[in-house]
Coordinates of N, CA and C in Angstrom, one line a residue:
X1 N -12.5 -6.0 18.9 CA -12.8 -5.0 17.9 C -11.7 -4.9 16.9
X2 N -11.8 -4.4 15.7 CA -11.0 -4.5 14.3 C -11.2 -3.2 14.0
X3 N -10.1 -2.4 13.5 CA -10.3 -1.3 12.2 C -9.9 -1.7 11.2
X4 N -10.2 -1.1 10.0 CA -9.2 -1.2 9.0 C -9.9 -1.0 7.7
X5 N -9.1 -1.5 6.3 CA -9.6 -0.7 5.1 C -10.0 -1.3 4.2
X6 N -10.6 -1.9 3.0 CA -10.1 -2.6 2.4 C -9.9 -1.9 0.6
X7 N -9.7 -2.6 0.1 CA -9.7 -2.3 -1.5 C -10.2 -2.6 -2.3
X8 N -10.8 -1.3 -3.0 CA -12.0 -1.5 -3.9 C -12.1 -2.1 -5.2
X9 N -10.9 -2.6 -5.2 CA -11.0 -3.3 -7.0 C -10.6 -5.3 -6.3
X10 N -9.8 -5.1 -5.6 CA -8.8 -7.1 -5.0 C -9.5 -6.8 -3.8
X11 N -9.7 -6.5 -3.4 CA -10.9 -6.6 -2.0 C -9.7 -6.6 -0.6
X12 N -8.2 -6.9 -0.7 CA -6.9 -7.3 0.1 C -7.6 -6.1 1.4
X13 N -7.0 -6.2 2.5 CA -8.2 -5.6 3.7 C -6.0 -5.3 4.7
X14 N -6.2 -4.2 5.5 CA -5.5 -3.7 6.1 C -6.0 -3.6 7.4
X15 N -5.6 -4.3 8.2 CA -6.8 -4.6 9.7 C -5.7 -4.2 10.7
X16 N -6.4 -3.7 11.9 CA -5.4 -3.7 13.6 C -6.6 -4.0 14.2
X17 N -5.9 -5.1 15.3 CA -6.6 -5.6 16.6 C -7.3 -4.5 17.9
X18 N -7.3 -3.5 17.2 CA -7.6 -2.5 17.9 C -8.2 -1.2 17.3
X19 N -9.3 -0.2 18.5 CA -9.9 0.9 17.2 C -8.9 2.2 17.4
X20 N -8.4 2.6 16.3 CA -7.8 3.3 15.6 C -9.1 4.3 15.0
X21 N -8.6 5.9 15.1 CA -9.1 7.0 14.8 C -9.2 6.9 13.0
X22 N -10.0 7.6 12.9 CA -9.8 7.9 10.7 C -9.0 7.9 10.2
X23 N -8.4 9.1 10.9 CA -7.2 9.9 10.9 C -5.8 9.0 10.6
X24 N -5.9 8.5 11.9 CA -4.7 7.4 11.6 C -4.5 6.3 11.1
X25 N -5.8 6.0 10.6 CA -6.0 4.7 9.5 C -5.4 5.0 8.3
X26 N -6.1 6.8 8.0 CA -5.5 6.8 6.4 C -4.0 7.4 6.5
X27 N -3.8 8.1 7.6 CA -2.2 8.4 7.7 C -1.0 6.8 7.5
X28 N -1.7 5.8 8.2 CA -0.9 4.7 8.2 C -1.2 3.9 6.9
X29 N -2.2 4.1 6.2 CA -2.4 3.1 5.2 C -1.7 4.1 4.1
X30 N -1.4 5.2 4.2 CA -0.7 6.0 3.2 C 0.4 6.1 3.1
X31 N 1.5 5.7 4.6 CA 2.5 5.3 4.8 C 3.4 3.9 4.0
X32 N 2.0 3.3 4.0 CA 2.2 1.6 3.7 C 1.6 1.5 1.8
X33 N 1.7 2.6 1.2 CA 1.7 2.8 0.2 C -0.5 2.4 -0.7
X34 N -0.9 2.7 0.3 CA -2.3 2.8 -0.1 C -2.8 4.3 -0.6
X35 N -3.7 4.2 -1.7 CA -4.1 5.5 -1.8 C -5.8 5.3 -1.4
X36 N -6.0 6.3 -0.5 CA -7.4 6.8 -0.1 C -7.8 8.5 -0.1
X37 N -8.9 7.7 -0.6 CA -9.9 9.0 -1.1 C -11.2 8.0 -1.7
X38 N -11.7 8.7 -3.1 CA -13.0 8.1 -3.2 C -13.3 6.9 -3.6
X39 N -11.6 6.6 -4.3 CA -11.2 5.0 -4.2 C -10.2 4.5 -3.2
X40 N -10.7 3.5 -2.4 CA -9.7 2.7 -1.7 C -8.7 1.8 -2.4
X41 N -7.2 2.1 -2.6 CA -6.9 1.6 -3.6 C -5.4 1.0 -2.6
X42 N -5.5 -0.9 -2.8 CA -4.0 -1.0 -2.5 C -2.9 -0.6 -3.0
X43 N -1.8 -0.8 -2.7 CA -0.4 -0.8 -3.4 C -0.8 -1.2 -5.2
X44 N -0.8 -2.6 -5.1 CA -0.5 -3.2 -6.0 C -2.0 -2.9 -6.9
X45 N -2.8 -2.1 -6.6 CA -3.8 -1.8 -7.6 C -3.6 -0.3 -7.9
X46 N -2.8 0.2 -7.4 CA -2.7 1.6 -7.7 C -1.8 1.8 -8.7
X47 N -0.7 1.0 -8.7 CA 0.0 1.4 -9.4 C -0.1 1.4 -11.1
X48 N -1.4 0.5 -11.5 CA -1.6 0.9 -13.0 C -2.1 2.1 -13.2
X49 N -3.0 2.5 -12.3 CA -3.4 4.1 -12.4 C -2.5 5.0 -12.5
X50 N -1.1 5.0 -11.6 CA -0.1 5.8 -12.2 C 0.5 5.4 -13.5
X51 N 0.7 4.6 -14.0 CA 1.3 4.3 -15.2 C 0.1 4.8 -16.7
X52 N -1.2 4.7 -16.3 CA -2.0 5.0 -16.9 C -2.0 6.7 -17.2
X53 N -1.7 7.3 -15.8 CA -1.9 8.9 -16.1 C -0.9 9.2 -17.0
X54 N 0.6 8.6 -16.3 CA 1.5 9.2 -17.2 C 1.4 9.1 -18.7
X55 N 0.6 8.1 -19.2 CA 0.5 7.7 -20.4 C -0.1 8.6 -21.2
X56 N -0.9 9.1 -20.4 CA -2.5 10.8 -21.0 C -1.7 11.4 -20.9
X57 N -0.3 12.0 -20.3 CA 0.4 13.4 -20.3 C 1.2 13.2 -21.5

């Protein structure tokens, strides 16, 4: 059995060989620099979104 996440824009996937609670999927994918919520977003896709906000302020 597999848990894990993947990302909604590069599809890149965050997996353990084992089942893991919700809880600590998004605690650990948050740790590992993932943002979750209504987008699953890796590292490396997130980070234009920040550069993008600051741009509108």
């Amino acid at each position: 059995m597999f848990t894990g996440i993947e990302c909604d824009r590069c599809e890149k996937q965050l997996m353990w060989e084992e089942i893991l609670t919700k809880g600590r999927v998004i605690r650990v994918a948050r740790k590992r620099g993932w943002s979750i919520g209504k987008l699953n977003l890796c590292p490396d896709c997130r980070r234009p979104l920040k550069s993008n906000k600051e741009e509108v302020e």
